[in-house]
Amino acid sequence: MIGTSEAKQTVHQWLEDFIARPTSNTSSVEGAAATYSDLTQPVRRTNVTQIIAQTVRLSGTERAVTVAGAADPFTYQQNKALRVWKNRQEFAFVRSALGSGASGTGATMAGIENIITSHTTARLSGTSLSETEINAMQLDVVNDVGNDQIFDMLLTTNQLRQKISTFTAGNTRYVDAKDFKLVRKVMVYEADFGPMRIFGHKDVSVSAATPGPKIIGLREDKWKKAYLTGRQPKFEMLAKDGDRENGQIVGEVTLEFLAERSNALRSGFAYGG
């Protein structure tokens, strides 16, 4: 769902900027000369690219035999490997911790859960998730950057997503006119400071141990995946080393955050909400 950018180095840098809310009333004297004050300068942010690879291996026999109801087994395995690769990329975007890569260890990007630091709150383990908690998350951001820059999406565990679906404001259902099925569209929760879409996400931390399951508020247009130049995921055959075909999907990518203060994270909620 997020946009795409380009990284030109393994240590990827970009500029992050935001407009702070005024904290006092100011006015200018009639006929006065112009005065100048320093504007807040953009901040240089950094993340590292992470190599993600998924291998494919198929025996000569398996590729030679006719498989009922399926295409070429090697092509099937390629497509399956690509889905696995995307899942691994998604997991890294959400939960990866920054690692520069020591000898024999691959570098790892900082993911969403480790990037958001300005508006984080750790509740006592087992705290019940409520509408008050979600509105408080919005308020934290609004007091910092203003209404027009706050998060417009919530990512949380599937269990907490079910809890949110019981809230009165978000419990909207629709009847499909074609077959009269009662369905629930992508849930939109109308909070105090604006609407947001709610998504249960399989990779958001779900551990019942401290700090407990998380709920994350994201500003969708302020995140981008940045592929290292020429390193978008692609399939390549590897050297043949026996009676089998070898290949791998490999790509190198990192995560850009363009307005960290527009996001929020809370943790410590009860496993089932």
C-alpha positions as YAML, in Angstrom:
chain: A
units: angstrom
residues:
- id: 1
  name: MET
  ca: [0.00, 0.00, 0.00]
- id: 2
  name: ILE
  ca: [2.96, 2.35, 0.54]
- id: 3
  name: GLY
  ca: [4.79, 4.21, -2.21]
- id: 4
  name: THR
  ca: [8.07, 3.30, -3.89]
- id: 5
  name: SER
  ca: [11.38, 5.14, -3.87]
- id: 6
  name: GLU
  ca: [14.98, 4.43, -4.87]
- id: 7
  name: ALA
  ca: [18.06, 3.93, -2.71]
- id: 8
  name: LYS
  ca: [21.42, 4.69, -4.34]
- id: 9
  name: GLN
  ca: [23.61, 3.46, -1.48]
- id: 10
  name: THR
  ca: [23.35, 0.62, 1.03]
- id: 11
  name: VAL
  ca: [23.18, 3.32, 3.73]
- id: 12
  name: HIS
  ca: [20.14, 5.19, 2.43]
- id: 13
  name: GLN
  ca: [19.55, 8.82, 3.42]
- id: 14
  name: TRP
  ca: [16.71, 11.23, 2.76]
- id: 15
  name: LEU
  ca: [15.25, 14.43, 4.22]
- id: 16
  name: GLU
  ca: [12.35, 14.45, 6.66]
- id: 17
  name: ASP
  ca: [10.40, 17.66, 7.27]
- id: 18
  name: PHE
  ca: [7.27, 18.67, 9.15]
- id: 19
  name: ILE
  ca: [5.43, 21.84, 10.18]
- id: 20
  name: ALA
  ca: [5.23, 22.37, 13.93]
- id: 21
  name: ARG
  ca: [2.14, 23.93, 15.48]
- id: 22
  name: PRO
  ca: [2.52, 27.53, 16.83]
- id: 23
  name: THR
  ca: [2.82, 27.80, 20.61]
- id: 24
  name: SER
  ca: [2.06, 31.53, 21.00]
- id: 25
  name: ASN
  ca: [0.23, 34.40, 19.29]
- id: 26
  name: THR
  ca: [2.38, 36.79, 17.24]
- id: 27
  name: SER
  ca: [1.70, 40.01, 15.35]
- id: 28
  name: SER
  ca: [3.67, 42.58, 13.34]
- id: 29
  name: VAL
  ca: [3.81, 46.30, 14.02]
- id: 30
  name: GLU
  ca: [2.31, 48.51, 11.30]
- id: 31
  name: GLY
  ca: [5.05, 49.87, 9.04]
- id: 32
  name: ALA
  ca: [7.80, 47.86, 10.71]
- id: 33
  name: ALA
  ca: [10.77, 46.51, 8.78]
- id: 34
  name: ALA
  ca: [10.74, 42.82, 8.04]
- id: 35
  name: THR
  ca: [12.35, 40.59, 10.65]
- id: 36
  name: TYR
  ca: [13.69, 37.15, 9.98]
- id: 37
  name: SER
  ca: [13.61, 34.03, 12.08]
- id: 38
  name: ASP
  ca: [15.12, 30.65, 11.36]
- id: 39
  name: LEU
  ca: [12.74, 28.08, 9.89]
- id: 40
  name: THR
  ca: [12.99, 24.52, 11.10]
- id: 41
  name: GLN
  ca: [15.43, 22.75, 8.82]
- id: 42
  name: PRO
  ca: [14.67, 19.31, 7.35]
- id: 43
  name: VAL
  ca: [16.33, 16.46, 9.23]
- id: 44
  name: ARG
  ca: [18.51, 13.90, 7.48]
- id: 45
  name: ARG
  ca: [17.23, 10.38, 8.17]
- id: 46
  name: THR
  ca: [18.99, 7.07, 7.56]
- id: 47
  name: ASN
  ca: [18.15, 3.40, 7.09]
- id: 48
  name: VAL
  ca: [20.12, 0.52, 5.62]
- id: 49
  name: THR
  ca: [19.18, -1.74, 2.76]
- id: 50
  name: GLN
  ca: [18.45, -5.37, 3.53]
- id: 51
  name: ILE
  ca: [19.07, -8.24, 1.15]
- id: 52
  name: ILE
  ca: [16.18, -10.68, 1.03]
- id: 53
  name: ALA
  ca: [16.65, -13.95, -0.85]
- id: 54
  name: GLN
  ca: [14.44, -16.99, -1.35]
- id: 55
  name: THR
  ca: [15.83, -20.08, -3.06]
- id: 56
  name: VAL
  ca: [14.14, -22.59, -5.35]
- id: 57
  name: ARG
  ca: [15.36, -26.16, -5.93]
- id: 58
  name: LEU
  ca: [13.72, -28.91, -7.99]
- id: 59
  name: SER
  ca: [14.96, -32.41, -8.82]
- id: 60
  name: GLY
  ca: [15.36, -33.49, -12.42]
- id: 61
  name: THR
  ca: [12.76, -36.21, -11.90]
- id: 62
  name: GLU
  ca: [10.17, -33.86, -10.45]
- id: 63
  name: ARG
  ca: [10.56, -31.47, -13.36]
- id: 64
  name: ALA
  ca: [10.30, -34.26, -15.92]
- id: 65
  name: VAL
  ca: [7.13, -35.96, -14.73]
- id: 66
  name: THR
  ca: [3.65, -34.85, -15.71]
- id: 67
  name: VAL
  ca: [1.85, -33.17, -12.80]
- id: 68
  name: ALA
  ca: [-1.94, -33.42, -12.95]
- id: 69
  name: GLY
  ca: [-3.69, -30.07, -12.98]
- id: 70
  name: ALA
  ca: [-0.50, -28.02, -12.74]
- id: 71
  name: ALA
  ca: [1.88, -26.15, -15.00]
- id: 72
  name: ASP
  ca: [5.64, -26.69, -15.12]
- id: 73
  name: PRO
  ca: [6.63, -27.59, -11.51]
- id: 74
  name: PHE
  ca: [9.62, -25.26, -11.61]
- id: 75
  name: THR
  ca: [7.44, -22.30, -12.63]
- id: 76
  name: TYR
  ca: [5.04, -23.20, -9.85]
- id: 77
  name: GLN
  ca: [7.88, -23.18, -7.33]
- id: 78
  name: GLN
  ca: [9.11, -19.82, -8.68]
- id: 79
  name: ASN
  ca: [5.70, -18.24, -8.13]
- id: 80
  name: LYS
  ca: [5.45, -19.75, -4.66]
- id: 81
  name: ALA
  ca: [8.93, -18.47, -3.78]
- id: 82
  name: LEU
  ca: [7.95, -14.96, -4.86]
- id: 83
  name: ARG
  ca: [4.99, -15.00, -2.47]
- id: 84
  name: VAL
  ca: [7.32, -16.15, 0.31]
- id: 85
  name: TRP
  ca: [9.77, -13.35, -0.61]
- id: 86
  name: LYS
  ca: [7.02, -10.73, -0.37]
- id: 87
  name: ASN
  ca: [5.95, -12.07, 3.02]
- id: 88
  name: ARG
  ca: [9.52, -11.81, 4.29]
- id: 89
  name: GLN
  ca: [9.78, -8.24, 3.01]
- id: 90
  name: GLU
  ca: [6.50, -7.34, 4.73]
- id: 91
  name: PHE
  ca: [7.70, -8.84, 8.02]
- id: 92
  name: ALA
  ca: [10.90, -6.79, 7.82]
- id: 93
  name: PHE
  ca: [8.95, -3.59, 7.13]
- id: 94
  name: VAL
  ca: [6.89, -4.11, 10.27]
- id: 95
  name: ARG
  ca: [9.25, -5.68, 12.82]
- id: 96
  name: SER
  ca: [12.89, -5.56, 11.74]
- id: 97
  name: ALA
  ca: [15.47, -3.99, 14.06]
- id: 98
  name: LEU
  ca: [18.32, -1.92, 12.61]
- id: 99
  name: GLY
  ca: [21.53, -3.91, 12.18]
- id: 100
  name: SER
  ca: [24.54, -2.69, 10.23]
- id: 101
  name: GLY
  ca: [25.76, -6.22, 9.52]
- id: 102
  name: ALA
  ca: [28.82, -7.64, 11.24]
- id: 103
  name: SER
  ca: [31.20, -10.14, 9.66]
- id: 104
  name: GLY
  ca: [29.11, -13.00, 8.29]
- id: 105
  name: THR
  ca: [25.84, -11.29, 9.29]
- id: 106
  name: GLY
  ca: [23.50, -9.56, 6.87]
- id: 107
  name: ALA
  ca: [22.45, -5.95, 7.46]
- id: 108
  name: THR
  ca: [18.85, -5.43, 8.55]
- id: 109
  name: MET
  ca: [16.68, -2.36, 8.11]
- id: 110
  name: ALA
  ca: [14.75, -0.62, 10.87]
- id: 111
  name: GLY
  ca: [11.07, -1.53, 10.59]
- id: 112
  name: ILE
  ca: [7.96, 0.40, 11.60]
- id: 113
  name: GLU
  ca: [7.79, -0.89, 15.18]
- id: 114
  name: ASN
  ca: [11.36, 0.32, 15.81]
- id: 115
  name: ILE
  ca: [11.14, 3.58, 13.82]
- id: 116
  name: ILE
  ca: [8.21, 5.15, 15.68]
- id: 117
  name: THR
  ca: [9.64, 6.78, 18.81]
- id: 118
  name: SER
  ca: [8.05, 10.25, 19.19]
- id: 119
  name: HIS
  ca: [4.59, 9.00, 20.17]
- id: 120
  name: THR
  ca: [4.91, 5.64, 21.90]
- id: 121
  name: THR
  ca: [3.10, 4.50, 25.03]
- id: 122
  name: ALA
  ca: [3.63, 1.19, 26.85]
- id: 123
  name: ARG
  ca: [0.57, 0.31, 28.89]
- id: 124
  name: LEU
  ca: [0.64, -2.09, 31.80]
- id: 125
  name: SER
  ca: [0.53, -5.61, 30.44]
- id: 126
  name: GLY
  ca: [-3.06, -6.75, 30.00]
- id: 127
  name: THR
  ca: [-4.60, -3.28, 29.55]
- id: 128
  name: SER
  ca: [-7.97, -3.47, 27.79]
- id: 129
  name: LEU
  ca: [-8.09, -1.73, 24.39]
- id: 130
  name: SER
  ca: [-10.79, 0.95, 24.25]
- id: 131
  name: GLU
  ca: [-11.97, 3.80, 22.04]
- id: 132
  name: THR
  ca: [-10.39, 6.15, 24.57]
- id: 133
  name: GLU
  ca: [-6.97, 4.64, 23.83]
- id: 134
  name: ILE
  ca: [-7.31, 5.21, 20.08]
- id: 135
  name: ASN
  ca: [-8.51, 8.78, 20.51]
- id: 136
  name: ALA
  ca: [-5.61, 9.42, 22.90]
- id: 137
  name: MET
  ca: [-3.17, 8.20, 20.24]
- id: 138
  name: GLN
  ca: [-4.60, 10.75, 17.82]
- id: 139
  name: LEU
  ca: [-4.44, 13.51, 20.42]
- id: 140
  name: ASP
  ca: [-0.74, 12.86, 21.02]
- id: 141
  name: VAL
  ca: [-0.03, 13.47, 17.34]
- id: 142
  name: VAL
  ca: [-2.43, 16.40, 16.88]
- id: 143
  name: ASN
  ca: [-0.77, 18.28, 19.74]
- id: 144
  name: ASP
  ca: [2.56, 17.87, 17.96]
- id: 145
  name: VAL
  ca: [2.00, 18.26, 14.22]
- id: 146
  name: GLY
  ca: [-1.60, 19.33, 13.67]
- id: 147
  name: ASN
  ca: [-4.78, 17.74, 12.31]
- id: 148
  name: ASP
  ca: [-3.69, 17.65, 8.66]
- id: 149
  name: GLN
  ca: [-0.64, 15.44, 9.33]
- id: 150
  name: ILE
  ca: [-1.97, 12.75, 11.68]
- id: 151
  name: PHE
  ca: [-2.09, 9.04, 10.92]
- id: 152
  name: ASP
  ca: [-4.95, 7.76, 8.76]
- id: 153
  name: MET
  ca: [-4.52, 4.00, 9.21]
- id: 154
  name: LEU
  ca: [-4.34, 1.60, 12.14]
- id: 155
  name: LEU
  ca: [-2.37, -1.64, 11.96]
- id: 156
  name: THR
  ca: [-2.84, -4.08, 14.79]
- id: 157
  name: THR
  ca: [-3.02, -7.77, 15.57]
- id: 158
  name: ASN
  ca: [-5.96, -9.73, 14.22]
- id: 159
  name: GLN
  ca: [-7.21, -10.25, 17.79]
- id: 160
  name: LEU
  ca: [-7.21, -6.51, 18.55]
- id: 161
  name: ARG
  ca: [-8.79, -5.80, 15.18]
- id: 162
  name: GLN
  ca: [-11.71, -7.99, 16.22]
- id: 163
  name: LYS
  ca: [-11.90, -6.03, 19.46]
- id: 164
  name: ILE
  ca: [-12.11, -2.73, 17.54]
- id: 165
  name: SER
  ca: [-14.91, -4.13, 15.40]
- id: 166
  name: THR
  ca: [-17.09, -4.22, 18.51]
- id: 167
  name: PHE
  ca: [-16.74, -0.47, 19.09]
- id: 168
  name: THR
  ca: [-20.01, 1.33, 18.43]
- id: 169
  name: ALA
  ca: [-18.53, 3.94, 16.10]
- id: 170
  name: GLY
  ca: [-16.76, 1.41, 13.90]
- id: 171
  name: ASN
  ca: [-19.36, -1.32, 13.81]
- id: 172
  name: THR
  ca: [-20.87, -0.43, 10.42]
- id: 173
  name: ARG
  ca: [-22.29, -3.21, 8.27]
- id: 174
  name: TYR
  ca: [-23.62, -3.27, 4.72]
- id: 175
  name: VAL
  ca: [-26.07, -5.47, 2.84]
- id: 176
  name: ASP
  ca: [-24.86, -6.60, -0.57]
- id: 177
  name: ALA
  ca: [-27.79, -5.87, -2.90]
- id: 178
  name: LYS
  ca: [-26.88, -8.71, -5.27]
- id: 179
  name: ASP
  ca: [-27.12, -11.64, -2.91]
- id: 180
  name: PHE
  ca: [-28.35, -10.04, 0.32]
- id: 181
  name: LYS
  ca: [-25.29, -11.12, 2.25]
- id: 182
  name: LEU
  ca: [-24.46, -9.15, 5.34]
- id: 183
  name: VAL
  ca: [-20.85, -8.06, 4.87]
- id: 184
  name: ARG
  ca: [-18.38, -5.77, 6.58]
- id: 185
  name: LYS
  ca: [-16.25, -3.61, 4.29]
- id: 186
  name: VAL
  ca: [-12.75, -2.39, 5.20]
- id: 187
  name: MET
  ca: [-13.53, -0.96, 8.59]
- id: 188
  name: VAL
  ca: [-13.30, 2.80, 8.96]
- id: 189
  name: TYR
  ca: [-13.25, 4.17, 12.47]
- id: 190
  name: GLU
  ca: [-14.35, 7.80, 12.85]
- id: 191
  name: ALA
  ca: [-12.23, 9.01, 15.76]
- id: 192
  name: ASP
  ca: [-12.21, 12.43, 17.41]
- id: 193
  name: PHE
  ca: [-9.70, 13.92, 14.98]
- id: 194
  name: GLY
  ca: [-10.63, 12.20, 11.73]
- id: 195
  name: PRO
  ca: [-11.33, 8.82, 10.16]
- id: 196
  name: MET
  ca: [-8.86, 5.97, 9.82]
- id: 197
  name: ARG
  ca: [-8.91, 2.56, 8.19]
- id: 198
  name: ILE
  ca: [-8.38, -0.44, 10.45]
- id: 199
  name: PHE
  ca: [-6.34, -3.46, 9.34]
- id: 200
  name: GLY
  ca: [-5.48, -6.63, 11.18]
- id: 201
  name: HIS
  ca: [-1.91, -7.49, 10.21]
- id: 202
  name: LYS
  ca: [-0.30, -10.87, 10.76]
- id: 203
  name: ASP
  ca: [3.15, -9.38, 11.42]
- id: 204
  name: VAL
  ca: [2.30, -6.83, 14.13]
- id: 205
  name: SER
  ca: [3.77, -8.04, 17.44]
- id: 206
  name: VAL
  ca: [1.24, -10.29, 19.14]
- id: 207
  name: SER
  ca: [3.20, -11.70, 22.07]
- id: 208
  name: ALA
  ca: [1.20, -11.82, 25.28]
- id: 209
  name: ALA
  ca: [4.43, -11.17, 27.19]
- id: 210
  name: THR
  ca: [5.68, -7.65, 28.00]
- id: 211
  name: PRO
  ca: [5.23, -5.24, 26.29]
- id: 212
  name: GLY
  ca: [2.23, -7.09, 24.86]
- id: 213
  name: PRO
  ca: [0.27, -6.78, 21.60]
- id: 214
  name: LYS
  ca: [0.63, -3.50, 19.71]
- id: 215
  name: ILE
  ca: [-1.54, -1.05, 17.84]
- id: 216
  name: ILE
  ca: [0.16, 1.25, 15.32]
- id: 217
  name: GLY
  ca: [-1.14, 4.47, 13.78]
- id: 218
  name: LEU
  ca: [0.40, 5.16, 10.36]
- id: 219
  name: ARG
  ca: [0.24, 8.05, 7.93]
- id: 220
  name: GLU
  ca: [0.17, 6.01, 4.72]
- id: 221
  name: ASP
  ca: [1.63, 8.63, 2.35]
- id: 222
  name: LYS
  ca: [4.64, 9.19, 4.64]
- id: 223
  name: TRP
  ca: [6.16, 5.72, 4.18]
- id: 224
  name: LYS
  ca: [7.99, 4.34, 1.14]
- id: 225
  name: LYS
  ca: [9.83, 1.18, 0.21]
- id: 226
  name: ALA
  ca: [13.17, 2.08, -1.38]
- id: 227
  name: TYR
  ca: [14.84, -0.53, -3.59]
- id: 228
  name: LEU
  ca: [18.56, -0.25, -4.12]
- id: 229
  name: THR
  ca: [19.21, 0.78, -7.75]
- id: 230
  name: GLY
  ca: [18.89, -2.29, -9.99]
- id: 231
  name: ARG
  ca: [18.05, -4.54, -7.04]
- id: 232
  name: GLN
  ca: [14.28, -4.90, -7.33]
- id: 233
  name: PRO
  ca: [13.30, -8.52, -6.63]
- id: 234
  name: LYS
  ca: [14.06, -10.77, -9.59]
- id: 235
  name: PHE
  ca: [14.59, -14.44, -10.30]
- id: 236
  name: GLU
  ca: [17.93, -15.81, -11.42]
- id: 237
  name: MET
  ca: [19.10, -19.33, -12.16]
- id: 238
  name: LEU
  ca: [22.04, -20.61, -10.10]
- id: 239
  name: ALA
  ca: [24.80, -23.04, -11.05]
- id: 240
  name: LYS
  ca: [23.73, -26.64, -11.59]
- id: 241
  name: ASP
  ca: [25.33, -28.88, -8.94]
- id: 242
  name: GLY
  ca: [23.74, -32.22, -9.63]
- id: 243
  name: ASP
  ca: [20.51, -33.77, -10.82]
- id: 244
  name: ARG
  ca: [18.49, -30.70, -9.90]
- id: 245
  name: GLU
  ca: [17.70, -27.16, -10.97]
- id: 246
  name: ASN
  ca: [18.60, -24.28, -8.64]
- id: 247
  name: GLY
  ca: [17.50, -20.68, -8.57]
- id: 248
  name: GLN
  ca: [16.69, -17.81, -6.26]
- id: 249
  name: ILE
  ca: [14.69, -14.62, -5.97]
- id: 250
  name: VAL
  ca: [16.81, -11.83, -4.55]
- id: 251
  name: GLY
  ca: [16.18, -8.15, -3.90]
- id: 252
  name: GLU
  ca: [17.59, -5.36, -1.73]
- id: 253
  name: VAL
  ca: [15.28, -2.86, -0.09]
- id: 254
  name: THR
  ca: [14.84, -0.52, 2.86]
- id: 255
  name: LEU
  ca: [12.07, 1.55, 4.42]
- id: 256
  name: GLU
  ca: [11.75, 5.34, 4.24]
- id: 257
  name: PHE
  ca: [9.81, 7.33, 6.84]
- id: 258
  name: LEU
  ca: [9.04, 10.88, 5.74]
- id: 259
  name: ALA
  ca: [7.22, 12.11, 8.86]
- id: 260
  name: GLU
  ca: [7.91, 9.97, 11.92]
- id: 261
  name: ARG
  ca: [5.97, 12.38, 14.18]
- id: 262
  name: SER
  ca: [2.77, 11.71, 12.21]
- id: 263
  name: ASN
  ca: [2.64, 8.16, 13.56]
- id: 264
  name: ALA
  ca: [1.92, 6.60, 16.96]
- id: 265
  name: LEU
  ca: [2.37, 3.23, 18.69]
- id: 266
  name: ARG
  ca: [0.89, 1.76, 21.85]
- id: 267
  name: SER
  ca: [1.55, -1.61, 23.42]
- id: 268
  name: GLY
  ca: [0.66, -3.70, 26.45]
- id: 269
  name: PHE
  ca: [-2.93, -4.57, 25.61]
- id: 270
  name: ALA
  ca: [-4.63, -7.78, 26.60]
- id: 271
  name: TYR
  ca: [-4.10, -10.55, 24.05]
- id: 272
  name: GLY
  ca: [-7.77, -10.67, 23.10]
- id: 273
  name: GLY
  ca: [-8.35, -6.94, 23.49]
...
